[in-house]
PDB file of C-alpha atoms and ligand atoms in Angstrom:
ATOM      1  CA  MET A  67       0.000   0.000   0.000  1.00  0.00           C
ATOM      2  CA  PRO A  68       1.486   3.415  -0.845  1.00  0.00           C
ATOM      3  CA  VAL A  69       2.367   5.768   1.991  1.00  0.00           C
ATOM      4  CA  SER A  70      -0.085   8.713   1.883  1.00  0.00           C
ATOM      5  CA  ASP A  71       0.207  12.282   3.115  1.00  0.00           C
ATOM      6  CA  ASP A  72      -2.018  11.314   6.072  1.00  0.00           C
ATOM      7  CA  ASP A  73       0.389   8.487   6.850  1.00  0.00           C
ATOM      8  CA  ILE A  74       3.325  10.892   6.834  1.00  0.00           C
ATOM      9  CA  GLU A  75       1.475  13.296   9.127  1.00  0.00           C
ATOM     10  CA  ARG A  76       0.916  10.452  11.592  1.00  0.00           C
ATOM     11  CA  LEU A  77       4.543   9.419  11.348  1.00  0.00           C
ATOM     12  CA  GLN A  78       5.477  13.009  12.178  1.00  0.00           C
ATOM     13  CA  ARG A  79       3.553  12.607  15.435  1.00  0.00           C
ATOM     14  CA  CYS A  80       5.582   9.445  16.114  1.00  0.00           C
ATOM     15  CA  VAL A  81       8.790  11.406  15.570  1.00  0.00           C
ATOM     16  CA  GLU A  82       7.531  14.062  18.036  1.00  0.00           C
ATOM     17  CA  LEU A  83       6.886  11.317  20.585  1.00  0.00           C
ATOM     18  CA  ALA A  84      10.360   9.927  19.920  1.00  0.00           C
ATOM     19  CA  ARG A  85      11.794  13.377  20.576  1.00  0.00           C
ATOM     20  CA  SER A  86       9.910  13.637  23.870  1.00  0.00           C
ATOM     21  CA  ALA A  87      11.262  10.218  24.865  1.00  0.00           C
ATOM     22  CA  LEU A  88      14.795  11.404  24.143  1.00  0.00           C
ATOM     23  CA  ASP A  89      14.186  14.582  26.162  1.00  0.00           C
ATOM     24  CA  ALA A  90      13.018  12.432  29.105  1.00  0.00           C
ATOM     25  CA  GLY A  91      16.137  10.234  29.007  1.00  0.00           C
ATOM     26  CA  ASP A  92      14.474   7.316  27.248  1.00  0.00           C
ATOM     27  CA  GLU A  93      15.299   5.981  23.799  1.00  0.00           C
ATOM     28  CA  PRO A  94      13.898   7.965  20.834  1.00  0.00           C
ATOM     29  CA  PHE A  95      10.996   5.854  19.628  1.00  0.00           C
ATOM     30  CA  GLY A  96       7.320   6.823  19.408  1.00  0.00           C
ATOM     31  CA  SER A  97       4.208   5.071  18.093  1.00  0.00           C
ATOM     32  CA  ILE A  98       0.490   5.650  17.656  1.00  0.00           C
ATOM     33  CA  LEU A  99      -2.532   3.457  16.990  1.00  0.00           C
ATOM     34  CA  VAL A 100      -5.112   4.793  14.537  1.00  0.00           C
ATOM     35  CA  ASP A 101      -8.501   3.121  14.122  1.00  0.00           C
ATOM     36  CA  ALA A 102     -10.372   2.454  10.882  1.00  0.00           C
ATOM     37  CA  SER A 103     -12.109   5.844  11.069  1.00  0.00           C
ATOM     38  CA  GLY A 104      -8.751   7.624  11.215  1.00  0.00           C
ATOM     39  CA  THR A 105      -8.920   8.509  14.923  1.00  0.00           C
ATOM     40  CA  THR A 106      -5.778   8.169  17.016  1.00  0.00           C
ATOM     41  CA  ARG A 107      -6.827   5.893  19.873  1.00  0.00           C
ATOM     42  CA  TYR A 108      -3.560   5.445  21.736  1.00  0.00           C
ATOM     43  CA  GLU A 109      -0.051   6.775  21.612  1.00  0.00           C
ATOM     44  CA  ASP A 110       3.080   6.125  23.587  1.00  0.00           C
ATOM     45  CA  ARG A 111       6.819   6.513  23.549  1.00  0.00           C
ATOM     46  CA  ASN A 112       9.755   4.443  24.666  1.00  0.00           C
ATOM     47  CA  ARG A 113      10.125   4.235  28.474  1.00  0.00           C
ATOM     48  CA  VAL A 114      13.205   2.065  29.063  1.00  0.00           C
ATOM     49  CA  ALA A 115      15.157   4.507  31.235  1.00  0.00           C
ATOM     50  CA  GLY A 116      13.655   3.007  34.389  1.00  0.00           C
ATOM     51  CA  GLY A 117      15.520  -0.223  33.678  1.00  0.00           C
ATOM     52  CA  ASP A 118      12.828  -2.308  31.956  1.00  0.00           C
ATOM     53  CA  ALA A 119      14.118  -2.765  28.413  1.00  0.00           C
ATOM     54  CA  THR A 120      10.754  -4.153  27.242  1.00  0.00           C
ATOM     55  CA  GLN A 121       9.010  -0.791  27.657  1.00  0.00           C
ATOM     56  CA  HIS A 122       8.640  -0.197  23.912  1.00  0.00           C
ATOM     57  CA  PRO A 123       5.663   1.820  22.652  1.00  0.00           C
ATOM     58  CA  GLU A 124       4.662  -0.800  20.079  1.00  0.00           C
ATOM     59  CA  PHE A 125       4.425  -3.410  22.829  1.00  0.00           C
ATOM     60  CA  ALA A 126       2.315  -1.013  24.933  1.00  0.00           C
ATOM     61  CA  ILE A 127       0.041  -0.484  21.933  1.00  0.00           C
ATOM     62  CA  ALA A 128      -0.454  -4.243  21.483  1.00  0.00           C
ATOM     63  CA  ARG A 129      -1.426  -4.648  25.143  1.00  0.00           C
ATOM     64  CA  TRP A 130      -3.719  -1.608  25.042  1.00  0.00           C
ATOM     65  CA  ALA A 131      -5.397  -2.900  21.886  1.00  0.00           C
ATOM     66  CA  ALA A 132      -5.953  -6.338  23.385  1.00  0.00           C
ATOM     67  CA  ALA A 133      -7.676  -4.727  26.372  1.00  0.00           C
ATOM     68  CA  HIS A 134      -9.732  -2.073  24.563  1.00  0.00           C
ATOM     69  CA  LEU A 135     -10.483  -3.115  20.972  1.00  0.00           C
ATOM     70  CA  ASP A 136     -12.392  -6.135  19.682  1.00  0.00           C
ATOM     71  CA  PRO A 137     -10.707  -8.431  17.128  1.00  0.00           C
ATOM     72  CA  ASP A 138     -12.334  -6.705  14.147  1.00  0.00           C
ATOM     73  CA  GLU A 139     -11.279  -3.236  15.363  1.00  0.00           C
ATOM     74  CA  ARG A 140      -7.735  -4.496  15.927  1.00  0.00           C
ATOM     75  CA  ALA A 141      -7.510  -5.987  12.436  1.00  0.00           C
ATOM     76  CA  ARG A 142      -8.646  -2.701  10.882  1.00  0.00           C
ATOM     77  CA  ALA A 143      -6.348  -0.494  12.987  1.00  0.00           C
ATOM     78  CA  THR A 144      -2.996   0.836  11.777  1.00  0.00           C
ATOM     79  CA  VAL A 145       0.079   1.238  13.957  1.00  0.00           C
ATOM     80  CA  TYR A 146       2.477   4.030  13.015  1.00  0.00           C
ATOM     81  CA  THR A 147       5.944   4.062  14.475  1.00  0.00           C
ATOM     82  CA  SER A 148       9.121   6.109  14.159  1.00  0.00           C
ATOM     83  CA  GLY A 149      11.290   2.976  13.939  1.00  0.00           C
ATOM     84  CA  GLU A 150      10.351  -0.452  12.653  1.00  0.00           C
ATOM     85  CA  HIS A 151       9.080  -2.874  15.297  1.00  0.00           C
ATOM     86  CA  CYS A 152      11.689  -5.081  16.962  1.00  0.00           C
ATOM     87  CA  PRO A 153      10.961  -8.831  16.968  1.00  0.00           C
ATOM     88  CA  MET A 154       9.337  -8.650  20.436  1.00  0.00           C
ATOM     89  CA  CYS A 155       6.936  -5.939  19.320  1.00  0.00           C
ATOM     90  CA  ALA A 156       6.290  -7.489  15.900  1.00  0.00           C
ATOM     91  CA  ALA A 157       5.313 -10.697  17.687  1.00  0.00           C
ATOM     92  CA  ALA A 158       3.038  -8.857  20.133  1.00  0.00           C
ATOM     93  CA  HIS A 159       1.417  -6.984  17.230  1.00  0.00           C
ATOM     94  CA  ALA A 160       0.680 -10.237  15.407  1.00  0.00           C
ATOM     95  CA  TRP A 161      -0.452 -12.121  18.513  1.00  0.00           C
ATOM     96  CA  VAL A 162      -3.161  -9.549  19.227  1.00  0.00           C
ATOM     97  CA  GLY A 163      -4.223  -9.416  15.569  1.00  0.00           C
ATOM     98  CA  LEU A 164      -3.471  -5.781  14.793  1.00  0.00           C
ATOM     99  CA  GLY A 165      -3.514  -4.537  11.185  1.00  0.00           C
ATOM    100  CA  ARG A 166      -1.170  -2.550   8.997  1.00  0.00           C
ATOM    101  CA  ILE A 167       2.137  -1.132  10.236  1.00  0.00           C
ATOM    102  CA  VAL A 168       3.738   2.017   8.793  1.00  0.00           C
ATOM    103  CA  TYR A 169       7.229   2.906   9.976  1.00  0.00           C
ATOM    104  CA  ALA A 170       9.470   5.908   9.281  1.00  0.00           C
ATOM    105  CA  THR A 171      12.847   4.161   9.441  1.00  0.00           C
ATOM    106  CA  SER A 172      13.727   0.481   9.216  1.00  0.00           C
ATOM    107  CA  SER A 173      15.585  -1.819  11.570  1.00  0.00           C
ATOM    108  CA  GLU A 174      18.109  -2.278   8.771  1.00  0.00           C
ATOM    109  CA  GLN A 175      18.771   1.493   8.709  1.00  0.00           C
ATOM    110  CA  PHE A 176      19.067   1.554  12.510  1.00  0.00           C
ATOM    111  CA  SER A 177      21.590  -1.323  12.401  1.00  0.00           C
ATOM    112  CA  ARG A 178      23.593   0.401   9.696  1.00  0.00           C
ATOM    113  CA  TRP A 179      23.669   3.704  11.599  1.00  0.00           C
ATOM    114  CA  ARG A 180      24.657   1.950  14.837  1.00  0.00           C
ATOM    115  CA  ALA A 181      27.529   0.307  12.971  1.00  0.00           C
ATOM    116  CA  GLU A 182      28.588   3.727  11.585  1.00  0.00           C
ATOM    117  CA  TRP A 183      28.734   5.038  15.150  1.00  0.00           C
ATOM    118  CA  GLY A 184      30.542   1.980  16.499  1.00  0.00           C
ATOM    119  CA  VAL A 185      27.638   1.010  18.764  1.00  0.00           C
ATOM    120  CA  PRO A 186      27.428  -2.719  19.558  1.00  0.00           C
ATOM    121  CA  PRO A 187      24.404  -4.580  18.185  1.00  0.00           C
ATOM    122  CA  PRO A 188      21.363  -5.009  20.449  1.00  0.00           C
ATOM    123  CA  PRO A 189      20.792  -8.287  22.362  1.00  0.00           C
ATOM    124  CA  VAL A 190      17.863  -9.233  20.102  1.00  0.00           C
ATOM    125  CA  ALA A 191      18.353 -10.058  16.417  1.00  0.00           C
ATOM    126  CA  THR A 192      17.444  -7.311  13.963  1.00  0.00           C
ATOM    127  CA  LEU A 193      14.768  -8.842  11.743  1.00  0.00           C
ATOM    128  CA  PRO A 194      12.246  -7.341   9.342  1.00  0.00           C
ATOM    129  CA  ILE A 195       8.701  -7.335  10.756  1.00  0.00           C
ATOM    130  CA  ASN A 196       7.528  -9.768   8.097  1.00  0.00           C
ATOM    131  CA  THR A 197      10.123 -12.339   9.130  1.00  0.00           C
ATOM    132  CA  VAL A 198       8.466 -12.429  12.560  1.00  0.00           C
ATOM    133  CA  ALA A 199       4.887 -11.642  11.493  1.00  0.00           C
ATOM    134  CA  PRO A 200       4.516 -12.766   7.856  1.00  0.00           C
ATOM    135  CA  ASN A 201       0.877 -11.756   7.385  1.00  0.00           C
ATOM    136  CA  VAL A 202       1.070  -8.157   8.556  1.00  0.00           C
ATOM    137  CA  VAL A 203       0.892  -5.461   5.853  1.00  0.00           C
ATOM    138  CA  VAL A 204       3.990  -3.324   6.389  1.00  0.00           C
ATOM    139  CA  ASP A 205       4.966  -0.035   4.723  1.00  0.00           C
ATOM    140  CA  GLY A 206       8.230   1.870   5.134  1.00  0.00           C
ATOM    141  CA  PRO A 207      10.758   3.248   5.330  1.00  0.00           C
ATOM    142  CA  VAL A 208       9.788   6.807   4.444  1.00  0.00           C
ATOM    143  CA  PRO A 209      12.895   8.574   3.085  1.00  0.00           C
ATOM    144  CA  ALA A 210      11.524  12.060   3.865  1.00  0.00           C
ATOM    145  CA  LEU A 211      11.737  11.289   7.602  1.00  0.00           C
ATOM    146  CA  ALA A 212      15.077   9.476   7.676  1.00  0.00           C
ATOM    147  CA  GLU A 213      17.264  12.459   8.589  1.00  0.00           C
ATOM    148  CA  GLN A 214      14.998  13.532  11.456  1.00  0.00           C
ATOM    149  CA  VAL A 215      14.924  10.074  12.977  1.00  0.00           C
ATOM    150  CA  LYS A 216      18.624   9.484  12.398  1.00  0.00           C
ATOM    151  CA  ALA A 217      19.406  12.730  14.242  1.00  0.00           C
ATOM    152  CA  LEU A 218      17.391  11.556  17.261  1.00  0.00           C
ATOM    153  CA  TYR A 219      19.169   8.188  17.228  1.00  0.00           C
ATOM    154  CA  GLU A 220      22.529   9.892  16.898  1.00  0.00           C
ATOM    155  CA  ALA A 221      21.763  12.092  19.912  1.00  0.00           C
ATOM    156  CA  LYS A 222      21.040   8.973  21.979  1.00  0.00           C
ATOM    157  CA  PHE A 223      23.365   6.317  20.634  1.00  0.00           C
ATOM    158  CA  GLY A 224      25.926   8.148  18.524  1.00  0.00           C
ATOM    159  CA  SER A 225      28.396   9.405  21.120  1.00  0.00           C
TER     160      SER A 225
HETATM  161 ZN1   ZN B 272      10.148  -3.343  20.357  1.00  0.00          ZN
END
């Protein structure tokens, strides 16, 4: 599915959330859940600074959706995120039956940038969402947002 102007606007909100995470000492990732009518139902940002490395916004969205949306609503919802889901979050997304994912930057880009900055790889393998969740419709990356997201990553991981 092509990435629309509405999609890009929603990804911009994810980047804002990522920036607020960075400002709070967390890692710069932000995500929102939009229902079939186009209403943003839930949004969150990374919250790992407290020591729980599973506090990813995409995981929070999956849990929120399981508690608040019926299976049909979940299937028709779209999750937007500043950085492609990690395998944990891709699995959670698929387990609760959420719909399309649109991401601004890919895990592959994040890995490449980390390598440029000499940052060791994360403890979990970097896999495309569809390797973990083969039936999810996934769109991204969005080149127009790459520099913004890369700058946030560089501020957190690059020094
Ligand atoms: Zn994750």
